[in-house]
């Protein structure tokens, strides 16, 4: 007796499928022959419905959780709380559903962030030697991963995707290209600013002294990034590698400095000039754009030690080619 095609297809579940990466991942998995179920505010299961979430996960070959409020916002108290809650609560719901499942997912990949590492200008941060940061963003990431790795799930391999800034048709790329097109795509310099506590620690183990960072980077802060295509292919790669578990950095092997970043963006959009910006200029500009200046001022120097050692090949290893591909599309 022939098994129906639908029953032969591998099953993937994507939680938080409505965002920039999630939408692309669902389409990508379907192209690869997966049957895809979704969990979110809408979909095959909705957050808060424990039984439906458990049912959606039964027999899955792959679960990828991308749920969480966008950090492209001002860090007001309400937004800070929601950034943390939307990550931790959804991850906990999935873990509890897996614990209750009769046939739990074979692999669970949970979004995390490369911002878990400290502001680094001395050497790159890897999975084995990286130093965790302090304050709001690193605290969110650490609480997220503590929730993800809690408890015993003997039948499910877990991988935390510590993603650098994803380049593609998403909010971070849109903001950077907008600055370049407006002639504001010069080097960005950190420095002093009026005291505030938006970056203070949060969660069960808050860190940092609560003061706003003001580092004299002279525009030398590093920018770690990854093209959306490589995120999707890295998920494919990790799904097939039963020997890889734990945190994995999703970042290009070639991060760049802020000067190189902004020069590359200007060239891509055909803008010959870019006004340099000190923190005292960026703070009011980012307030108008309803986001935070740490996107361009924090030195994110992260490299993909695990992926590189495992033999993963990046389709877009260099920034110039990655940006040209995005602008061309």
PDB file of C-alpha atoms in Angstrom:
ATOM      1  CA  UNK A   1       0.000   0.000   0.000  1.00  0.00           C
ATOM      2  CA  UNK A   2       1.429   3.382  -0.976  1.00  0.00           C
ATOM      3  CA  UNK A   3       1.732   6.001   1.759  1.00  0.00           C
ATOM      4  CA  UNK A   4       0.051   9.297   0.777  1.00  0.00           C
ATOM      5  CA  UNK A   5       2.514  11.996  -0.259  1.00  0.00           C
ATOM      6  CA  UNK A   6       1.407  14.301   2.589  1.00  0.00           C
ATOM      7  CA  UNK A   7       2.402  11.604   5.098  1.00  0.00           C
ATOM      8  CA  UNK A   8       5.811  11.162   3.477  1.00  0.00           C
ATOM      9  CA  UNK A   9       6.690  14.838   3.761  1.00  0.00           C
ATOM     10  CA  UNK A  10       8.804  15.952   6.738  1.00  0.00           C
ATOM     11  CA  UNK A  11       6.996  18.192   9.205  1.00  0.00           C
ATOM     12  CA  UNK A  12       8.293  21.569  10.365  1.00  0.00           C
ATOM     13  CA  UNK A  13       6.701  23.887  12.912  1.00  0.00           C
ATOM     14  CA  UNK A  14       7.531  27.600  12.857  1.00  0.00           C
ATOM     15  CA  UNK A  15       6.559  29.712  15.848  1.00  0.00           C
ATOM     16  CA  UNK A  16       6.539  33.461  15.347  1.00  0.00           C
ATOM     17  CA  UNK A  17       6.123  32.975  11.609  1.00  0.00           C
ATOM     18  CA  UNK A  18       4.695  36.422  10.903  1.00  0.00           C
ATOM     19  CA  UNK A  19       7.927  38.393  11.086  1.00  0.00           C
ATOM     20  CA  UNK A  20      10.609  39.182   8.527  1.00  0.00           C
ATOM     21  CA  UNK A  21      12.669  36.010   9.071  1.00  0.00           C
ATOM     22  CA  UNK A  22       9.665  33.810   9.881  1.00  0.00           C
ATOM     23  CA  UNK A  23       7.817  34.622   6.660  1.00  0.00           C
ATOM     24  CA  UNK A  24      10.902  33.794   4.610  1.00  0.00           C
ATOM     25  CA  UNK A  25      11.543  30.602   6.584  1.00  0.00           C
ATOM     26  CA  UNK A  26       8.024  29.241   6.061  1.00  0.00           C
ATOM     27  CA  UNK A  27       8.307  29.776   2.286  1.00  0.00           C
ATOM     28  CA  UNK A  28      11.791  28.253   2.268  1.00  0.00           C
ATOM     29  CA  UNK A  29      10.758  25.124   4.164  1.00  0.00           C
ATOM     30  CA  UNK A  30       7.750  24.582   1.916  1.00  0.00           C
ATOM     31  CA  UNK A  31      10.013  24.864  -1.130  1.00  0.00           C
ATOM     32  CA  UNK A  32      12.181  22.144   0.421  1.00  0.00           C
ATOM     33  CA  UNK A  33       9.191  19.816   0.687  1.00  0.00           C
ATOM     34  CA  UNK A  34       8.184  20.288   4.317  1.00  0.00           C
ATOM     35  CA  UNK A  35       4.640  20.378   5.555  1.00  0.00           C
ATOM     36  CA  UNK A  36       4.667  23.513   7.718  1.00  0.00           C
ATOM     37  CA  UNK A  37       2.522  24.267  10.736  1.00  0.00           C
ATOM     38  CA  UNK A  38       2.628  27.668  12.435  1.00  0.00           C
ATOM     39  CA  UNK A  39       2.187  28.881  15.999  1.00  0.00           C
ATOM     40  CA  UNK A  40       1.609  32.510  16.906  1.00  0.00           C
ATOM     41  CA  UNK A  41      -1.155  35.034  17.392  1.00  0.00           C
ATOM     42  CA  UNK A  42      -2.799  33.179  14.496  1.00  0.00           C
ATOM     43  CA  UNK A  43      -2.023  29.861  12.808  1.00  0.00           C
ATOM     44  CA  UNK A  44      -2.441  26.167  13.544  1.00  0.00           C
ATOM     45  CA  UNK A  45      -2.066  26.957  17.256  1.00  0.00           C
ATOM     46  CA  UNK A  46      -2.301  30.206  19.208  1.00  0.00           C
ATOM     47  CA  UNK A  47      -0.226  31.243  22.211  1.00  0.00           C
ATOM     48  CA  UNK A  48      -1.952  30.292  25.439  1.00  0.00           C
ATOM     49  CA  UNK A  49      -3.636  27.215  23.965  1.00  0.00           C
ATOM     50  CA  UNK A  50      -1.466  24.484  25.493  1.00  0.00           C
ATOM     51  CA  UNK A  51      -3.307  21.507  23.995  1.00  0.00           C
ATOM     52  CA  UNK A  52      -3.306  22.914  20.455  1.00  0.00           C
ATOM     53  CA  UNK A  53       0.388  23.805  20.711  1.00  0.00           C
ATOM     54  CA  UNK A  54       1.219  20.283  21.874  1.00  0.00           C
ATOM     55  CA  UNK A  55      -0.843  18.812  19.025  1.00  0.00           C
ATOM     56  CA  UNK A  56       0.905  21.045  16.479  1.00  0.00           C
ATOM     57  CA  UNK A  57       4.302  19.811  17.685  1.00  0.00           C
ATOM     58  CA  UNK A  58       3.497  16.091  17.624  1.00  0.00           C
ATOM     59  CA  UNK A  59       5.784  14.234  15.240  1.00  0.00           C
ATOM     60  CA  UNK A  60       7.650  17.307  14.029  1.00  0.00           C
ATOM     61  CA  UNK A  61      11.063  16.822  12.462  1.00  0.00           C
ATOM     62  CA  UNK A  62      11.935  20.453  13.100  1.00  0.00           C
ATOM     63  CA  UNK A  63      10.675  23.255  15.357  1.00  0.00           C
ATOM     64  CA  UNK A  64      11.979  26.789  14.877  1.00  0.00           C
ATOM     65  CA  UNK A  65      10.860  29.482  17.308  1.00  0.00           C
ATOM     66  CA  UNK A  66      11.306  33.088  16.153  1.00  0.00           C
ATOM     67  CA  UNK A  67       8.660  34.672  18.400  1.00  0.00           C
ATOM     68  CA  UNK A  68       9.418  37.971  20.099  1.00  0.00           C
ATOM     69  CA  UNK A  69       8.615  41.650  19.900  1.00  0.00           C
ATOM     70  CA  UNK A  70      10.898  43.577  17.559  1.00  0.00           C
ATOM     71  CA  UNK A  71      13.728  45.416  19.306  1.00  0.00           C
ATOM     72  CA  UNK A  72      13.419  48.159  16.683  1.00  0.00           C
ATOM     73  CA  UNK A  73      11.653  50.382  19.192  1.00  0.00           C
ATOM     74  CA  UNK A  74      12.314  52.835  22.003  1.00  0.00           C
ATOM     75  CA  UNK A  75      13.151  51.069  25.245  1.00  0.00           C
ATOM     76  CA  UNK A  76      10.318  52.487  27.291  1.00  0.00           C
ATOM     77  CA  UNK A  77       9.326  50.515  30.378  1.00  0.00           C
ATOM     78  CA  UNK A  78       6.363  48.996  28.540  1.00  0.00           C
ATOM     79  CA  UNK A  79       8.446  48.044  25.505  1.00  0.00           C
ATOM     80  CA  UNK A  80      11.266  46.647  27.664  1.00  0.00           C
ATOM     81  CA  UNK A  81       8.837  44.401  29.529  1.00  0.00           C
ATOM     82  CA  UNK A  82       7.210  43.206  26.319  1.00  0.00           C
ATOM     83  CA  UNK A  83      10.545  42.501  24.595  1.00  0.00           C
ATOM     84  CA  UNK A  84      11.430  40.174  27.476  1.00  0.00           C
ATOM     85  CA  UNK A  85       7.978  38.647  28.053  1.00  0.00           C
ATOM     86  CA  UNK A  86       7.327  37.899  24.390  1.00  0.00           C
ATOM     87  CA  UNK A  87      10.520  35.841  24.216  1.00  0.00           C
ATOM     88  CA  UNK A  88      10.536  34.079  27.559  1.00  0.00           C
ATOM     89  CA  UNK A  89       6.834  33.205  27.813  1.00  0.00           C
ATOM     90  CA  UNK A  90       6.566  31.781  24.304  1.00  0.00           C
ATOM     91  CA  UNK A  91       9.746  29.744  24.745  1.00  0.00           C
ATOM     92  CA  UNK A  92       8.422  28.369  28.031  1.00  0.00           C
ATOM     93  CA  UNK A  93       5.102  27.425  26.394  1.00  0.00           C
ATOM     94  CA  UNK A  94       6.924  25.481  23.711  1.00  0.00           C
ATOM     95  CA  UNK A  95       9.163  23.706  26.208  1.00  0.00           C
ATOM     96  CA  UNK A  96       6.166  22.642  28.292  1.00  0.00           C
ATOM     97  CA  UNK A  97       4.380  21.406  25.164  1.00  0.00           C
ATOM     98  CA  UNK A  98       7.423  19.355  24.173  1.00  0.00           C
ATOM     99  CA  UNK A  99       7.593  17.841  27.657  1.00  0.00           C
ATOM    100  CA  UNK A 100       3.951  16.759  27.290  1.00  0.00           C
ATOM    101  CA  UNK A 101       4.200  15.482  23.698  1.00  0.00           C
ATOM    102  CA  UNK A 102       4.042  11.787  22.849  1.00  0.00           C
ATOM    103  CA  UNK A 103       6.263  12.343  19.781  1.00  0.00           C
ATOM    104  CA  UNK A 104       8.279  15.507  20.504  1.00  0.00           C
ATOM    105  CA  UNK A 105      10.190  17.404  17.802  1.00  0.00           C
ATOM    106  CA  UNK A 106      13.506  15.874  16.804  1.00  0.00           C
ATOM    107  CA  UNK A 107      15.225  19.288  16.689  1.00  0.00           C
ATOM    108  CA  UNK A 108      14.249  22.556  18.348  1.00  0.00           C
ATOM    109  CA  UNK A 109      15.977  25.739  17.190  1.00  0.00           C
ATOM    110  CA  UNK A 110      15.173  28.817  19.211  1.00  0.00           C
ATOM    111  CA  UNK A 111      16.047  32.349  18.176  1.00  0.00           C
ATOM    112  CA  UNK A 112      18.574  34.134  20.333  1.00  0.00           C
ATOM    113  CA  UNK A 113      20.814  37.088  19.554  1.00  0.00           C
ATOM    114  CA  UNK A 114      24.486  37.894  19.077  1.00  0.00           C
ATOM    115  CA  UNK A 115      23.828  40.921  21.284  1.00  0.00           C
ATOM    116  CA  UNK A 116      24.241  38.509  24.195  1.00  0.00           C
ATOM    117  CA  UNK A 117      27.975  39.256  23.990  1.00  0.00           C
ATOM    118  CA  UNK A 118      29.701  42.309  25.428  1.00  0.00           C
ATOM    119  CA  UNK A 119      30.646  45.461  23.534  1.00  0.00           C
ATOM    120  CA  UNK A 120      33.895  44.177  22.004  1.00  0.00           C
ATOM    121  CA  UNK A 121      36.588  46.153  20.197  1.00  0.00           C
ATOM    122  CA  UNK A 122      39.597  44.056  21.212  1.00  0.00           C
ATOM    123  CA  UNK A 123      38.800  40.627  19.754  1.00  0.00           C
ATOM    124  CA  UNK A 124      35.867  38.676  18.255  1.00  0.00           C
ATOM    125  CA  UNK A 125      33.364  36.759  20.354  1.00  0.00           C
ATOM    126  CA  UNK A 126      32.879  33.051  19.684  1.00  0.00           C
ATOM    127  CA  UNK A 127      30.667  30.390  21.234  1.00  0.00           C
ATOM    128  CA  UNK A 128      33.611  28.916  23.154  1.00  0.00           C
ATOM    129  CA  UNK A 129      35.431  32.066  24.283  1.00  0.00           C
ATOM    130  CA  UNK A 130      32.828  34.845  24.063  1.00  0.00           C
ATOM    131  CA  UNK A 131      32.120  37.023  27.097  1.00  0.00           C
ATOM    132  CA  UNK A 132      28.505  37.826  27.910  1.00  0.00           C
ATOM    133  CA  UNK A 133      27.479  41.457  28.138  1.00  0.00           C
ATOM    134  CA  UNK A 134      25.674  43.514  30.775  1.00  0.00           C
ATOM    135  CA  UNK A 135      22.493  45.559  30.729  1.00  0.00           C
ATOM    136  CA  UNK A 136      19.160  45.300  28.982  1.00  0.00           C
ATOM    137  CA  UNK A 137      19.858  43.563  25.664  1.00  0.00           C
ATOM    138  CA  UNK A 138      22.328  40.944  26.990  1.00  0.00           C
ATOM    139  CA  UNK A 139      20.019  40.298  29.965  1.00  0.00           C
ATOM    140  CA  UNK A 140      17.069  39.622  27.649  1.00  0.00           C
ATOM    141  CA  UNK A 141      19.203  37.198  25.640  1.00  0.00           C
ATOM    142  CA  UNK A 142      20.475  35.356  28.712  1.00  0.00           C
ATOM    143  CA  UNK A 143      17.007  35.008  30.235  1.00  0.00           C
ATOM    144  CA  UNK A 144      15.739  33.769  26.872  1.00  0.00           C
ATOM    145  CA  UNK A 145      18.431  31.087  26.665  1.00  0.00           C
ATOM    146  CA  UNK A 146      18.012  30.045  30.322  1.00  0.00           C
ATOM    147  CA  UNK A 147      14.344  29.387  29.603  1.00  0.00           C
ATOM    148  CA  UNK A 148      15.177  27.548  26.385  1.00  0.00           C
ATOM    149  CA  UNK A 149      17.759  25.201  27.894  1.00  0.00           C
ATOM    150  CA  UNK A 150      15.905  24.557  31.164  1.00  0.00           C
ATOM    151  CA  UNK A 151      14.772  21.032  32.018  1.00  0.00           C
ATOM    152  CA  UNK A 152      15.423  17.691  30.345  1.00  0.00           C
ATOM    153  CA  UNK A 153      14.221  17.012  26.790  1.00  0.00           C
ATOM    154  CA  UNK A 154      16.022  13.763  25.985  1.00  0.00           C
ATOM    155  CA  UNK A 155      14.335  13.223  22.609  1.00  0.00           C
ATOM    156  CA  UNK A 156      14.846  16.794  21.345  1.00  0.00           C
ATOM    157  CA  UNK A 157      18.153  18.366  20.309  1.00  0.00           C
ATOM    158  CA  UNK A 158      18.245  22.074  21.150  1.00  0.00           C
ATOM    159  CA  UNK A 159      20.146  24.807  19.275  1.00  0.00           C
ATOM    160  CA  UNK A 160      20.078  28.503  20.241  1.00  0.00           C
ATOM    161  CA  UNK A 161      20.492  30.665  17.127  1.00  0.00           C
ATOM    162  CA  UNK A 162      22.562  33.658  18.235  1.00  0.00           C
ATOM    163  CA  UNK A 163      21.738  35.777  15.204  1.00  0.00           C
ATOM    164  CA  UNK A 164      23.675  38.873  14.254  1.00  0.00           C
ATOM    165  CA  UNK A 165      21.789  41.682  12.523  1.00  0.00           C
ATOM    166  CA  UNK A 166      19.973  40.038   9.613  1.00  0.00           C
ATOM    167  CA  UNK A 167      20.307  41.868   6.301  1.00  0.00           C
ATOM    168  CA  UNK A 168      17.351  41.646   3.959  1.00  0.00           C
ATOM    169  CA  UNK A 169      13.910  43.183   3.652  1.00  0.00           C
ATOM    170  CA  UNK A 170      13.713  43.771   7.395  1.00  0.00           C
ATOM    171  CA  UNK A 171      13.604  46.686   9.847  1.00  0.00           C
ATOM    172  CA  UNK A 172      17.314  46.925  10.679  1.00  0.00           C
ATOM    173  CA  UNK A 173      18.390  46.968   7.029  1.00  0.00           C
ATOM    174  CA  UNK A 174      15.624  49.421   6.196  1.00  0.00           C
ATOM    175  CA  UNK A 175      16.800  51.840   8.877  1.00  0.00           C
ATOM    176  CA  UNK A 176      20.432  51.701   7.769  1.00  0.00           C
ATOM    177  CA  UNK A 177      19.577  52.176   4.091  1.00  0.00           C
ATOM    178  CA  UNK A 178      17.249  55.043   4.968  1.00  0.00           C
ATOM    179  CA  UNK A 179      20.076  56.837   6.780  1.00  0.00           C
ATOM    180  CA  UNK A 180      22.350  56.334   3.767  1.00  0.00           C
ATOM    181  CA  UNK A 181      19.766  57.585   1.243  1.00  0.00           C
ATOM    182  CA  UNK A 182      19.121  60.704   3.319  1.00  0.00           C
ATOM    183  CA  UNK A 183      22.801  61.627   3.285  1.00  0.00           C
ATOM    184  CA  UNK A 184      23.146  60.674   6.957  1.00  0.00           C
ATOM    185  CA  UNK A 185      25.183  57.557   6.249  1.00  0.00           C
ATOM    186  CA  UNK A 186      28.517  58.761   7.553  1.00  0.00           C
ATOM    187  CA  UNK A 187      30.553  57.247  10.350  1.00  0.00           C
ATOM    188  CA  UNK A 188      28.767  57.148  13.709  1.00  0.00           C
ATOM    189  CA  UNK A 189      30.697  58.125  16.820  1.00  0.00           C
ATOM    190  CA  UNK A 190      29.810  57.134  20.340  1.00  0.00           C
ATOM    191  CA  UNK A 191      30.321  59.580  23.189  1.00  0.00           C
ATOM    192  CA  UNK A 192      28.671  61.214  26.197  1.00  0.00           C
ATOM    193  CA  UNK A 193      24.942  61.849  26.477  1.00  0.00           C
ATOM    194  CA  UNK A 194      22.473  62.870  29.165  1.00  0.00           C
ATOM    195  CA  UNK A 195      21.963  60.157  31.805  1.00  0.00           C
ATOM    196  CA  UNK A 196      19.086  57.727  31.294  1.00  0.00           C
ATOM    197  CA  UNK A 197      18.261  54.194  32.414  1.00  0.00           C
ATOM    198  CA  UNK A 198      16.667  52.659  29.314  1.00  0.00           C
ATOM    199  CA  UNK A 199      19.536  50.159  29.020  1.00  0.00           C
ATOM    200  CA  UNK A 200      19.392  49.008  32.655  1.00  0.00           C
ATOM    201  CA  UNK A 201      19.280  45.277  33.373  1.00  0.00           C
ATOM    202  CA  UNK A 202      16.097  43.234  33.372  1.00  0.00           C
ATOM    203  CA  UNK A 203      14.854  39.740  34.192  1.00  0.00           C
ATOM    204  CA  UNK A 204      15.652  37.364  37.023  1.00  0.00           C
ATOM    205  CA  UNK A 205      19.371  38.262  37.028  1.00  0.00           C
ATOM    206  CA  UNK A 206      19.616  41.962  36.023  1.00  0.00           C
ATOM    207  CA  UNK A 207      23.143  43.163  35.331  1.00  0.00           C
ATOM    208  CA  UNK A 208      24.911  46.464  34.816  1.00  0.00           C
ATOM    209  CA  UNK A 209      24.807  49.684  36.792  1.00  0.00           C
ATOM    210  CA  UNK A 210      21.944  51.179  34.782  1.00  0.00           C
ATOM    211  CA  UNK A 211      23.965  54.031  33.340  1.00  0.00           C
ATOM    212  CA  UNK A 212      23.788  54.748  29.619  1.00  0.00           C
ATOM    213  CA  UNK A 213      27.001  53.656  27.897  1.00  0.00           C
ATOM    214  CA  UNK A 214      29.055  56.419  26.309  1.00  0.00           C
ATOM    215  CA  UNK A 215      32.189  54.912  24.827  1.00  0.00           C
ATOM    216  CA  UNK A 216      34.689  56.876  22.763  1.00  0.00           C
ATOM    217  CA  UNK A 217      34.741  54.450  19.843  1.00  0.00           C
ATOM    218  CA  UNK A 218      35.928  56.977  17.234  1.00  0.00           C
ATOM    219  CA  UNK A 219      33.759  55.146  14.738  1.00  0.00           C
ATOM    220  CA  UNK A 220      35.711  51.924  15.164  1.00  0.00           C
ATOM    221  CA  UNK A 221      32.848  49.852  16.566  1.00  0.00           C
ATOM    222  CA  UNK A 222      32.349  46.519  14.801  1.00  0.00           C
ATOM    223  CA  UNK A 223      29.209  45.465  12.949  1.00  0.00           C
ATOM    224  CA  UNK A 224      28.376  41.756  12.784  1.00  0.00           C
ATOM    225  CA  UNK A 225      25.737  40.782  10.258  1.00  0.00           C
ATOM    226  CA  UNK A 226      24.319  37.876   8.255  1.00  0.00           C
ATOM    227  CA  UNK A 227      22.331  37.787   5.017  1.00  0.00           C
ATOM    228  CA  UNK A 228      18.837  36.306   5.248  1.00  0.00           C
ATOM    229  CA  UNK A 229      19.764  33.620   2.688  1.00  0.00           C
ATOM    230  CA  UNK A 230      22.503  32.375   5.002  1.00  0.00           C
ATOM    231  CA  UNK A 231      20.134  32.289   7.988  1.00  0.00           C
ATOM    232  CA  UNK A 232      17.825  29.969   6.049  1.00  0.00           C
ATOM    233  CA  UNK A 233      20.655  27.761   4.808  1.00  0.00           C
ATOM    234  CA  UNK A 234      22.227  27.621   8.283  1.00  0.00           C
ATOM    235  CA  UNK A 235      18.910  26.331   9.668  1.00  0.00           C
ATOM    236  CA  UNK A 236      18.910  23.620   6.979  1.00  0.00           C
ATOM    237  CA  UNK A 237      22.518  22.758   7.806  1.00  0.00           C
ATOM    238  CA  UNK A 238      21.967  22.590  11.574  1.00  0.00           C
ATOM    239  CA  UNK A 239      18.818  20.502  11.190  1.00  0.00           C
ATOM    240  CA  UNK A 240      20.922  17.807   9.531  1.00  0.00           C
ATOM    241  CA  UNK A 241      23.852  17.968  11.957  1.00  0.00           C
ATOM    242  CA  UNK A 242      22.940  15.739  14.904  1.00  0.00           C
ATOM    243  CA  UNK A 243      26.349  16.468  16.468  1.00  0.00           C
ATOM    244  CA  UNK A 244      25.661  20.203  16.960  1.00  0.00           C
ATOM    245  CA  UNK A 245      23.702  21.463  19.981  1.00  0.00           C
ATOM    246  CA  UNK A 246      23.797  24.488  22.265  1.00  0.00           C
ATOM    247  CA  UNK A 247      24.449  28.092  21.228  1.00  0.00           C
ATOM    248  CA  UNK A 248      25.479  28.719  17.600  1.00  0.00           C
ATOM    249  CA  UNK A 249      26.519  32.121  16.263  1.00  0.00           C
ATOM    250  CA  UNK A 250      24.709  33.026  13.043  1.00  0.00           C
ATOM    251  CA  UNK A 251      26.974  35.726  11.654  1.00  0.00           C
ATOM    252  CA  UNK A 252      29.112  36.287   8.592  1.00  0.00           C
ATOM    253  CA  UNK A 253      32.763  35.293   9.080  1.00  0.00           C
ATOM    254  CA  UNK A 254      33.675  38.820   7.935  1.00  0.00           C
ATOM    255  CA  UNK A 255      32.265  41.505  10.265  1.00  0.00           C
ATOM    256  CA  UNK A 256      33.213  45.081   9.414  1.00  0.00           C
ATOM    257  CA  UNK A 257      33.861  48.340  11.191  1.00  0.00           C
ATOM    258  CA  UNK A 258      31.286  51.128  11.237  1.00  0.00           C
ATOM    259  CA  UNK A 259      33.168  53.203   8.659  1.00  0.00           C
ATOM    260  CA  UNK A 260      33.190  50.308   6.205  1.00  0.00           C
ATOM    261  CA  UNK A 261      29.527  49.548   6.896  1.00  0.00           C
ATOM    262  CA  UNK A 262      28.347  53.072   6.159  1.00  0.00           C
ATOM    263  CA  UNK A 263      30.619  53.502   3.122  1.00  0.00           C
ATOM    264  CA  UNK A 264      29.273  50.235   1.670  1.00  0.00           C
ATOM    265  CA  UNK A 265      25.677  51.352   2.214  1.00  0.00           C
ATOM    266  CA  UNK A 266      26.311  54.747   0.580  1.00  0.00           C
ATOM    267  CA  UNK A 267      27.828  53.129  -2.489  1.00  0.00           C
ATOM    268  CA  UNK A 268      24.969  50.663  -2.768  1.00  0.00           C
ATOM    269  CA  UNK A 269      22.315  53.414  -2.847  1.00  0.00           C
ATOM    270  CA  UNK A 270      24.365  55.836  -4.950  1.00  0.00           C
ATOM    271  CA  UNK A 271      24.729  58.517  -2.287  1.00  0.00           C
ATOM    272  CA  UNK A 272      28.148  60.200  -2.632  1.00  0.00           C
ATOM    273  CA  UNK A 273      28.080  61.899   0.769  1.00  0.00           C
ATOM    274  CA  UNK A 274      27.287  60.827   4.293  1.00  0.00           C
ATOM    275  CA  UNK A 275      27.144  63.195   7.217  1.00  0.00           C
ATOM    276  CA  UNK A 276      29.132  61.840  10.167  1.00  0.00           C
ATOM    277  CA  UNK A 277      27.094  61.663  13.357  1.00  0.00           C
ATOM    278  CA  UNK A 278      28.149  61.836  16.985  1.00  0.00           C
ATOM    279  CA  UNK A 279      25.961  60.398  19.718  1.00  0.00           C
ATOM    280  CA  UNK A 280      24.555  63.843  20.517  1.00  0.00           C
ATOM    281  CA  UNK A 281      23.185  63.922  16.949  1.00  0.00           C
ATOM    282  CA  UNK A 282      22.045  60.292  16.856  1.00  0.00           C
ATOM    283  CA  UNK A 283      20.052  60.388  20.080  1.00  0.00           C
ATOM    284  CA  UNK A 284      17.439  62.930  18.894  1.00  0.00           C
ATOM    285  CA  UNK A 285      17.414  61.413  15.384  1.00  0.00           C
ATOM    286  CA  UNK A 286      16.726  57.926  16.743  1.00  0.00           C
ATOM    287  CA  UNK A 287      14.051  59.370  19.025  1.00  0.00           C
ATOM    288  CA  UNK A 288      12.280  60.706  15.919  1.00  0.00           C
ATOM    289  CA  UNK A 289      12.664  57.288  14.244  1.00  0.00           C
ATOM    290  CA  UNK A 290      11.359  55.607  17.436  1.00  0.00           C
ATOM    291  CA  UNK A 291      14.357  53.319  17.817  1.00  0.00           C
ATOM    292  CA  UNK A 292      17.621  53.157  19.784  1.00  0.00           C
ATOM    293  CA  UNK A 293      21.127  54.261  18.764  1.00  0.00           C
ATOM    294  CA  UNK A 294      22.743  51.070  20.074  1.00  0.00           C
ATOM    295  CA  UNK A 295      21.977  49.520  16.652  1.00  0.00           C
ATOM    296  CA  UNK A 296      24.956  51.423  15.241  1.00  0.00           C
ATOM    297  CA  UNK A 297      26.924  52.314  18.382  1.00  0.00           C
ATOM    298  CA  UNK A 298      27.375  48.978  20.145  1.00  0.00           C
ATOM    299  CA  UNK A 299      30.454  47.116  18.936  1.00  0.00           C
ATOM    300  CA  UNK A 300      29.161  43.696  17.871  1.00  0.00           C
ATOM    301  CA  UNK A 301      32.206  41.630  16.981  1.00  0.00           C
ATOM    302  CA  UNK A 302      30.892  38.084  16.589  1.00  0.00           C
ATOM    303  CA  UNK A 303      32.175  35.274  14.374  1.00  0.00           C
ATOM    304  CA  UNK A 304      30.636  31.865  13.514  1.00  0.00           C
ATOM    305  CA  UNK A 305      33.129  29.478  15.120  1.00  0.00           C
ATOM    306  CA  UNK A 306      30.778  26.484  15.233  1.00  0.00           C
ATOM    307  CA  UNK A 307      29.432  26.839  11.694  1.00  0.00           C
ATOM    308  CA  UNK A 308      32.889  27.400  10.235  1.00  0.00           C
ATOM    309  CA  UNK A 309      34.373  24.394  12.039  1.00  0.00           C
ATOM    310  CA  UNK A 310      31.474  22.240  10.824  1.00  0.00           C
ATOM    311  CA  UNK A 311      32.124  23.182   7.182  1.00  0.00           C
ATOM    312  CA  UNK A 312      29.185  25.524   6.526  1.00  0.00           C
ATOM    313  CA  UNK A 313      29.619  27.595   3.342  1.00  0.00           C
ATOM    314  CA  UNK A 314      28.200  31.121   3.347  1.00  0.00           C
ATOM    315  CA  UNK A 315      26.475  32.264   0.194  1.00  0.00           C
ATOM    316  CA  UNK A 316      27.114  35.929   1.120  1.00  0.00           C
ATOM    317  CA  UNK A 317      30.329  36.060   3.187  1.00  0.00           C
ATOM    318  CA  UNK A 318      31.245  39.663   2.300  1.00  0.00           C
ATOM    319  CA  UNK A 319      29.228  42.764   3.107  1.00  0.00           C
ATOM    320  CA  UNK A 320      29.535  44.473  -0.278  1.00  0.00           C
ATOM    321  CA  UNK A 321      28.015  41.532  -2.127  1.00  0.00           C
ATOM    322  CA  UNK A 322      25.321  41.008   0.494  1.00  0.00           C
ATOM    323  CA  UNK A 323      24.199  44.658   0.388  1.00  0.00           C
ATOM    324  CA  UNK A 324      24.287  44.743  -3.418  1.00  0.00           C
ATOM    325  CA  UNK A 325      22.056  41.666  -3.502  1.00  0.00           C
ATOM    326  CA  UNK A 326      19.531  43.289  -1.166  1.00  0.00           C
ATOM    327  CA  UNK A 327      19.428  46.640  -2.943  1.00  0.00           C
ATOM    328  CA  UNK A 328      19.141  44.938  -6.337  1.00  0.00           C
ATOM    329  CA  UNK A 329      16.089  42.979  -5.127  1.00  0.00           C
TER     330      UNK A 329
END
